[in-house]
GROMACS .gro file of C-alpha atoms in nm:
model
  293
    1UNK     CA    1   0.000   0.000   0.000
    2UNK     CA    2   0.148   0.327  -0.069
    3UNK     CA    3   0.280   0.509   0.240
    4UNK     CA    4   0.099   0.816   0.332
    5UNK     CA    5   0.134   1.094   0.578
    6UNK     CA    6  -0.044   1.348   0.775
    7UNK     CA    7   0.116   1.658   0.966
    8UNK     CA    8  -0.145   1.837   1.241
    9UNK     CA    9  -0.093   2.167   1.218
   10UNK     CA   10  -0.128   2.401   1.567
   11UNK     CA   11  -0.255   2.690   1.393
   12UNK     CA   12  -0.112   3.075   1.475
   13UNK     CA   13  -0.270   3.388   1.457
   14UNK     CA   14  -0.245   3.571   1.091
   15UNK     CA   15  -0.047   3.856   1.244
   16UNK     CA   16   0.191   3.585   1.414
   17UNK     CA   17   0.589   3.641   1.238
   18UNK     CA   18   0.813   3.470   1.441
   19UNK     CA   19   0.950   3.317   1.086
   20UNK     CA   20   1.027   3.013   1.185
   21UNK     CA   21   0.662   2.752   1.240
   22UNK     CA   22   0.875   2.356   1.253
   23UNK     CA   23   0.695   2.361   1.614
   24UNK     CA   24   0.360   2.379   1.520
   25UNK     CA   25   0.317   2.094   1.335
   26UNK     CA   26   0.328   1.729   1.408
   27UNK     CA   27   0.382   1.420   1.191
   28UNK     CA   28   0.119   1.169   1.337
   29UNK     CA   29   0.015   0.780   1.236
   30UNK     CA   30  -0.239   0.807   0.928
   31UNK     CA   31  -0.354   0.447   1.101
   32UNK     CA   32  -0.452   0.657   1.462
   33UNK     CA   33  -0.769   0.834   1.574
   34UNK     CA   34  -0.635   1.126   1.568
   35UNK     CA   35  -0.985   1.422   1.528
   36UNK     CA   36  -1.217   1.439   1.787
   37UNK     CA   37  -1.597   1.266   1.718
   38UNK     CA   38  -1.735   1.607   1.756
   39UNK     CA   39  -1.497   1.790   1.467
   40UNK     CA   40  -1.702   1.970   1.224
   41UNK     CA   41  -1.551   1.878   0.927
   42UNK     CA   42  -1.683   1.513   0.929
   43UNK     CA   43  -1.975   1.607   1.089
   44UNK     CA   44  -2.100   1.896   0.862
   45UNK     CA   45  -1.835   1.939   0.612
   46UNK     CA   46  -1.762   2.276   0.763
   47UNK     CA   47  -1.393   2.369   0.631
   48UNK     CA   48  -1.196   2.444   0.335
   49UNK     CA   49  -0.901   2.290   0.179
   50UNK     CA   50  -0.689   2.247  -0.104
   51UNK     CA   51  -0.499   1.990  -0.317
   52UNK     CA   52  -0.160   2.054  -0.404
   53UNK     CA   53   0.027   1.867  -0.692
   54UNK     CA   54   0.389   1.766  -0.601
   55UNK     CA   55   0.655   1.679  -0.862
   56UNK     CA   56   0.955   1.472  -0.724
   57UNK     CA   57   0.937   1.663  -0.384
   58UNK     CA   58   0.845   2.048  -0.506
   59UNK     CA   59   0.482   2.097  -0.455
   60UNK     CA   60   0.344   2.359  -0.736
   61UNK     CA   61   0.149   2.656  -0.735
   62UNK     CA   62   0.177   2.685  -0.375
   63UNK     CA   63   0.133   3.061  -0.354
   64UNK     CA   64  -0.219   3.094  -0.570
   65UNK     CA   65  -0.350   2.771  -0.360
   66UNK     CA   66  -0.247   2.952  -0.025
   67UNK     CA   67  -0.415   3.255  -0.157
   68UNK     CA   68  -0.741   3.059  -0.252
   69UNK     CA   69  -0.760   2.883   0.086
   70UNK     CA   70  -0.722   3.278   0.269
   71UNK     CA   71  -1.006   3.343   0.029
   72UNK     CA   72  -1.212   3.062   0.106
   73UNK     CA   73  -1.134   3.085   0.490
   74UNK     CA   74  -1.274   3.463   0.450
   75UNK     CA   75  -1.601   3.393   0.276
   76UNK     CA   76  -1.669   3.093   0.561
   77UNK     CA   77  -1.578   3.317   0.833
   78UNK     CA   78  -1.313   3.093   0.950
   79UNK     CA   79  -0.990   3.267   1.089
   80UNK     CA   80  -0.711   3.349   0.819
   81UNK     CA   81  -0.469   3.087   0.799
   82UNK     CA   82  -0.112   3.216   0.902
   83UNK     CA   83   0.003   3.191   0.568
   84UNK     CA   84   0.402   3.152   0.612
   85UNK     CA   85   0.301   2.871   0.859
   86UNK     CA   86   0.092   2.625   0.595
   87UNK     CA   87   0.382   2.729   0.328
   88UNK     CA   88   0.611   2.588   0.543
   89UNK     CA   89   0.382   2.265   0.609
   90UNK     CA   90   0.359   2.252   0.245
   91UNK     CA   91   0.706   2.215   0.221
   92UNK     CA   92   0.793   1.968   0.509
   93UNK     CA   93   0.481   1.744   0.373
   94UNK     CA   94   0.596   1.760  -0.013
   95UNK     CA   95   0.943   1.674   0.159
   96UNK     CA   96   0.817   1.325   0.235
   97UNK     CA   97   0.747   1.209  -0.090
   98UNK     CA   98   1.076   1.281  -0.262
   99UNK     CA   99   1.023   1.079  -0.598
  100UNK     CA  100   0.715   1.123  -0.848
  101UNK     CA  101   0.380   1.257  -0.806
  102UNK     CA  102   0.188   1.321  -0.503
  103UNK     CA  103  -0.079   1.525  -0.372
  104UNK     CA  104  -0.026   1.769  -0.047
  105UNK     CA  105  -0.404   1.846   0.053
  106UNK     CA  106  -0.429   2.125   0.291
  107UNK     CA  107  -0.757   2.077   0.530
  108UNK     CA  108  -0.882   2.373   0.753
  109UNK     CA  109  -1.224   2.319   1.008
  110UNK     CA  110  -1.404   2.515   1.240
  111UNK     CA  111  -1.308   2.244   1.454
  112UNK     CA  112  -1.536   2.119   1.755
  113UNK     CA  113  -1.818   2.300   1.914
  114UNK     CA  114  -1.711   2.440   2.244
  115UNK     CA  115  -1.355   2.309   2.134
  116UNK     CA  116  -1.030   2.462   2.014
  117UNK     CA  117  -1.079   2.635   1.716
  118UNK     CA  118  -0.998   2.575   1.399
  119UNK     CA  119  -0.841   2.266   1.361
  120UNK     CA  120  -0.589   2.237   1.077
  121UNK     CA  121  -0.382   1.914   0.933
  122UNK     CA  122  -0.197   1.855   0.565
  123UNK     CA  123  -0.177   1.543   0.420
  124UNK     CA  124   0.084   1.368   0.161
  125UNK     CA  125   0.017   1.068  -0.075
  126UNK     CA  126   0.123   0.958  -0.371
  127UNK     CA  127  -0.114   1.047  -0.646
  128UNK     CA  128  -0.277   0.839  -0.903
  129UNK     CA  129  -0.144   0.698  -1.234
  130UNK     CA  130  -0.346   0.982  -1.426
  131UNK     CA  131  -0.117   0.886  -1.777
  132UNK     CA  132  -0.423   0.739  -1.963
  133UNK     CA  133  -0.671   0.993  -1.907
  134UNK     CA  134  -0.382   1.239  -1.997
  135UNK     CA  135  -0.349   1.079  -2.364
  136UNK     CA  136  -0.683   0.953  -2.421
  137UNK     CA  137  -0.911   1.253  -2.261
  138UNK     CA  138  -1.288   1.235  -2.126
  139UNK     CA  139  -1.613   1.252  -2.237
  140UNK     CA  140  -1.854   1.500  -2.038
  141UNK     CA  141  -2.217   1.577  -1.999
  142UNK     CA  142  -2.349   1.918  -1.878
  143UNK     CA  143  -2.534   1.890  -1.577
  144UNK     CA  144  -2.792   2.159  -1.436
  145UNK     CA  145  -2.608   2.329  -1.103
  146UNK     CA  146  -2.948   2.405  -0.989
  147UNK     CA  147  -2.876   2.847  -1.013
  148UNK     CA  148  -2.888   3.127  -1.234
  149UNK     CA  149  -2.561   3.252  -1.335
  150UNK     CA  150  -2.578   3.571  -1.057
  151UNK     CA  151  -2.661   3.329  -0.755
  152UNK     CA  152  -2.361   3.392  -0.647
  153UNK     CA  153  -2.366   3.731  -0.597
  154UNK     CA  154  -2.677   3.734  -0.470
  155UNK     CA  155  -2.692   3.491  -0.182
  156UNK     CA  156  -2.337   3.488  -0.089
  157UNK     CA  157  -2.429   3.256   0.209
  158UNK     CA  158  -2.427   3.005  -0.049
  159UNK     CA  159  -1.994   3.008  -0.048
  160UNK     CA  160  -2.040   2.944  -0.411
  161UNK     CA  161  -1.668   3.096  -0.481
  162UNK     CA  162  -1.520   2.875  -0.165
  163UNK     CA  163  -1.346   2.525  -0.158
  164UNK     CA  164  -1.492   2.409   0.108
  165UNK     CA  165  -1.514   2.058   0.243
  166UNK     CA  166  -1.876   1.992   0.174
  167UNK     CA  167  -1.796   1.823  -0.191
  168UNK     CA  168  -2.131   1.571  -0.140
  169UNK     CA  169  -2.266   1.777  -0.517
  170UNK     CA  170  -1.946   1.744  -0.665
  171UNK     CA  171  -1.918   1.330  -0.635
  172UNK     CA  172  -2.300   1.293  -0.688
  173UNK     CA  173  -2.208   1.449  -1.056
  174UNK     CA  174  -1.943   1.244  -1.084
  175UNK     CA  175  -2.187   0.934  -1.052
  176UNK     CA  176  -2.437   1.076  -1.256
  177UNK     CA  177  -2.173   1.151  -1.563
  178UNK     CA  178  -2.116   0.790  -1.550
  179UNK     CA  179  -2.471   0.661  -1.554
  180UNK     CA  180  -2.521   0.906  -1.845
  181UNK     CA  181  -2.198   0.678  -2.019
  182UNK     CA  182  -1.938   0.952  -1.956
  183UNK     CA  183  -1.622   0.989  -1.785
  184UNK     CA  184  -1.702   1.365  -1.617
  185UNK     CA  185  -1.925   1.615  -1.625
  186UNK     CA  186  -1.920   2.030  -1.682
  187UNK     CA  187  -2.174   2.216  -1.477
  188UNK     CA  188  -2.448   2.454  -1.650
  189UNK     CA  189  -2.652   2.727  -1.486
  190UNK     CA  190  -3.036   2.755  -1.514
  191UNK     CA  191  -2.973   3.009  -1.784
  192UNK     CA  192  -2.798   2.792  -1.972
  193UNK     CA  193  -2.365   2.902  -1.899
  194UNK     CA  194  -2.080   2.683  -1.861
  195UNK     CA  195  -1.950   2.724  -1.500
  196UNK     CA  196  -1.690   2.414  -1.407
  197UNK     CA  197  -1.589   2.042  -1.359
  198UNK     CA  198  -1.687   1.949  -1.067
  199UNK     CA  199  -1.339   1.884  -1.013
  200UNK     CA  200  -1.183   2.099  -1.271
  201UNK     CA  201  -1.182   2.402  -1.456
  202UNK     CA  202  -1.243   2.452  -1.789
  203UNK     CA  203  -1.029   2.602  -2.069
  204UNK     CA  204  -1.210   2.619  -2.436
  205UNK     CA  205  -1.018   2.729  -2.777
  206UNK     CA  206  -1.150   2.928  -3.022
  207UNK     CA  207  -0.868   2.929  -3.311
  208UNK     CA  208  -0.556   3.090  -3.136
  209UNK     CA  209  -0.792   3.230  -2.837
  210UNK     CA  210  -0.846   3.051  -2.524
  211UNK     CA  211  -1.119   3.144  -2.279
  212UNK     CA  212  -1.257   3.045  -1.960
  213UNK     CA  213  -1.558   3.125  -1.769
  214UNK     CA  214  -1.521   3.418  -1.604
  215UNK     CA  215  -1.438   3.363  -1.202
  216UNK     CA  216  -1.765   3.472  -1.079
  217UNK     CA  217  -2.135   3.316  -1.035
  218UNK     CA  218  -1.978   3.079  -0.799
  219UNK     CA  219  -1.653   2.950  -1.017
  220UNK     CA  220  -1.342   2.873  -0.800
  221UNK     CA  221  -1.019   3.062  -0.966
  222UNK     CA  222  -0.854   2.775  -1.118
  223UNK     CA  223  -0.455   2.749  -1.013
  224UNK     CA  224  -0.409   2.527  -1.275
  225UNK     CA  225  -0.570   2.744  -1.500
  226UNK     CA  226  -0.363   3.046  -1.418
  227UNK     CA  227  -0.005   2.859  -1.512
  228UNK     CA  228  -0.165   2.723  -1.831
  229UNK     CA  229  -0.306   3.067  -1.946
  230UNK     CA  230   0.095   3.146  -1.840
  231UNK     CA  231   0.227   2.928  -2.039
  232UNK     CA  232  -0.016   3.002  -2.370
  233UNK     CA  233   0.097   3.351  -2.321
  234UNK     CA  234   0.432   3.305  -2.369
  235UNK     CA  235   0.345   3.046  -2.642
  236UNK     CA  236   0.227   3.408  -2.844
  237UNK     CA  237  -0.192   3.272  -2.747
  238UNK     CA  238  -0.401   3.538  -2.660
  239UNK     CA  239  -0.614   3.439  -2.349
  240UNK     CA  240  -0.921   3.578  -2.169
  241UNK     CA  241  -1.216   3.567  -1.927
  242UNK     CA  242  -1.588   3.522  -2.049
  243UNK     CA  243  -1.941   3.436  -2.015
  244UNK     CA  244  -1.927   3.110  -2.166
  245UNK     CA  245  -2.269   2.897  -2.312
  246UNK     CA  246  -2.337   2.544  -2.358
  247UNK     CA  247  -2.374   2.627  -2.718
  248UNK     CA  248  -2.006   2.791  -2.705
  249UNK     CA  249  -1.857   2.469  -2.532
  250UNK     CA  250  -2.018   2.235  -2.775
  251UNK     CA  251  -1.834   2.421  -3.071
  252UNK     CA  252  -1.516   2.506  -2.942
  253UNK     CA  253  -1.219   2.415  -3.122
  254UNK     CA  254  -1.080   2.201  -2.870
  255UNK     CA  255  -1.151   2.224  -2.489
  256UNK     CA  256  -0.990   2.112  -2.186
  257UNK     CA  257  -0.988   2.047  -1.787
  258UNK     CA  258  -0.731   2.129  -1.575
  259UNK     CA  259  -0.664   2.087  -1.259
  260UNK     CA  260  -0.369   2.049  -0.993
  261UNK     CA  261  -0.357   1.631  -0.999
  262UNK     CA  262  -0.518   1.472  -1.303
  263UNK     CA  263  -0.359   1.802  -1.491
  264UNK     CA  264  -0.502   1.891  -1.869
  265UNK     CA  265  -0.733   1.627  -2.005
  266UNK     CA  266  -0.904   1.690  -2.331
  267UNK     CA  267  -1.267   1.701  -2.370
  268UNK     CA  268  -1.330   1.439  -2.650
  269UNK     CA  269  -1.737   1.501  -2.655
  270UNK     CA  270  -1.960   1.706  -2.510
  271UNK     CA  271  -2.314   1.553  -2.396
  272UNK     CA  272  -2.229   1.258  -2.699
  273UNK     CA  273  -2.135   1.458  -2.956
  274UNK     CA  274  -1.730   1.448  -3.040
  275UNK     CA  275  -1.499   1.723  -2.946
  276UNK     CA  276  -1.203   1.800  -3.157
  277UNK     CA  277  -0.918   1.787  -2.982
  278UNK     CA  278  -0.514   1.771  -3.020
  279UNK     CA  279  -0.320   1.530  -2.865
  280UNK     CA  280   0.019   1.688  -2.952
  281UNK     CA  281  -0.137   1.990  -2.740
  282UNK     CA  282  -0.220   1.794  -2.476
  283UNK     CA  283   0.079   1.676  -2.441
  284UNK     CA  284   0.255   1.985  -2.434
  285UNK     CA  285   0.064   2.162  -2.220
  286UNK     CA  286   0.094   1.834  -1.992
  287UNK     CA  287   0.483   1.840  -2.006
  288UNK     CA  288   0.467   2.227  -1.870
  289UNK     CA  289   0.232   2.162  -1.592
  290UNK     CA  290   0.495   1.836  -1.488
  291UNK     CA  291   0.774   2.121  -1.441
  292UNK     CA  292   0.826   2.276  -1.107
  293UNK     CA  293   0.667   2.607  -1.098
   0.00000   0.00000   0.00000
């Protein structure tokens, strides 16, 4: 069984800058009880995280994916992480895997009710042989999110725009993709625009433009999707932010989702009808996204 590790993190005030954090965090036995019965994040799935890709020990993107838990943290009212201390988690746990891919996922909870407050822990694993998806790429279906494409910022108590822990939607379209025959699935508002994977975001072409739904209306700011728009942009691609339609997805020149593990994965048909798509791409933009960054 591959080994795996967890680190529990004794979380510090934001305004906290003694520099050095080594003493607030803890490797303990993936195999122990180690959260309390009453902790919130099993209970209620109240928390945020983040999953980090790791190439041979350096974990990527670590910056944007601390920002995006601070933001996530903010819009669930949970205390702002102490962001020097989870970087230097980030690197102790990447540190234990020193050889191929893995995934450092950063967890933070409200914790337990009349408890200590939040509790915080990063894990480290070896990720998943995600080579075949990377060549072959996956069929989708868009699925109805349930909202109109300003739900967002209208009932902000909805933490459309967080990561949070409560991800019961997310694997129930998952199943659903694969009833319906496919391998994923691209969420659609009421009023009929592309939003995200449920795991993913999503990056369409449109000859030497590539676009993305705009990060609002409840769509997480891809990481993955910011080093790939990098890279295209020093490739000569233009790249951009837009409202993006079913109808817009289903003739795109090629589309893609990316995110920190799996990486890009073409979309080879939309909702049973093929996708174009380019392999030699693919790969390319898979060979950046393997390089430290």
């Amino acid at each position: 069984m591959p080994q795996r590790f967890a680190l529990m993190i004794d979380p510090v005030d934001a305004s906290d800058t003694r520099g050095d954090y080594s003493g607030t965090f803890t490797e303990v036995d993936v195999a122990s009880p180690v959260l309390s019965v009453g902790e919130f994040s099993t209970q209620r799935g109240d928390g945020v995280f983040e999953s980090i890709g790791v190439i041979d020990g350096h974990a990527n993107e670590v910056e944007a994916h601390l920002q995006r838990l601070a933001h996530s943290a903010r819009l669930c009212d949970l205390p702002a992480p102490n962001l020097a201390q989870w970087r230097q988690a980030v690197s102790a746990a990447a540190g234990l895997i020193p050889e191929g891919e893995a995934v450092v996922k950063l967890i933070l909870s409200r914790g337990v009710e009349h408890g200590p407050a939040p509790t915080a822990w990063v894990t480290a694993s070896p990720a998943a042989d995600f080579s075949a998806v990377r060549r072959d790429g996956v069929r989708v279906v868009t699925l109805d999110r349930g909202y109109d494409l300003g739900a967002g910022e209208r009932a902000p108590w909805l933490l459309l725009g967080a990561k949070t822990l409560s991800y019961a939607v997310n694997m129930a379209a998952l199943r659903e993709a694969r009833r319906r025959g496919a391998d994923d699935a691209v969420f659609v508002t009421r009023d009929g625009y592309v939003l995200e994977a449920p795991t993913a975001s999503l990056i369409l072409r449109r000859g030497d433009e590539f676009v993305t739904p705009a990060p609002s209306g409840g769509i997480l700011h891809g990481t993955t999707q910011l080093s790939v728009y990098e890279h295209l942009e020093s490739c000569g691609f233009r790249t951009g932010y837009a409202t993006v339609t079913a109808s817009d997805l289903a003739n795109a020149d090629a589309a893609w989702l990316v995110s920190s593990i799996r990486l890009a994965v073409a979309v080879t048909a939309v909702d049973g009808e093929p996708l174009p798509s380019d392999p030699a791409f693919t790969a390319d933009l898979n060979a950046y996204l393997l390089s430290p960054r």
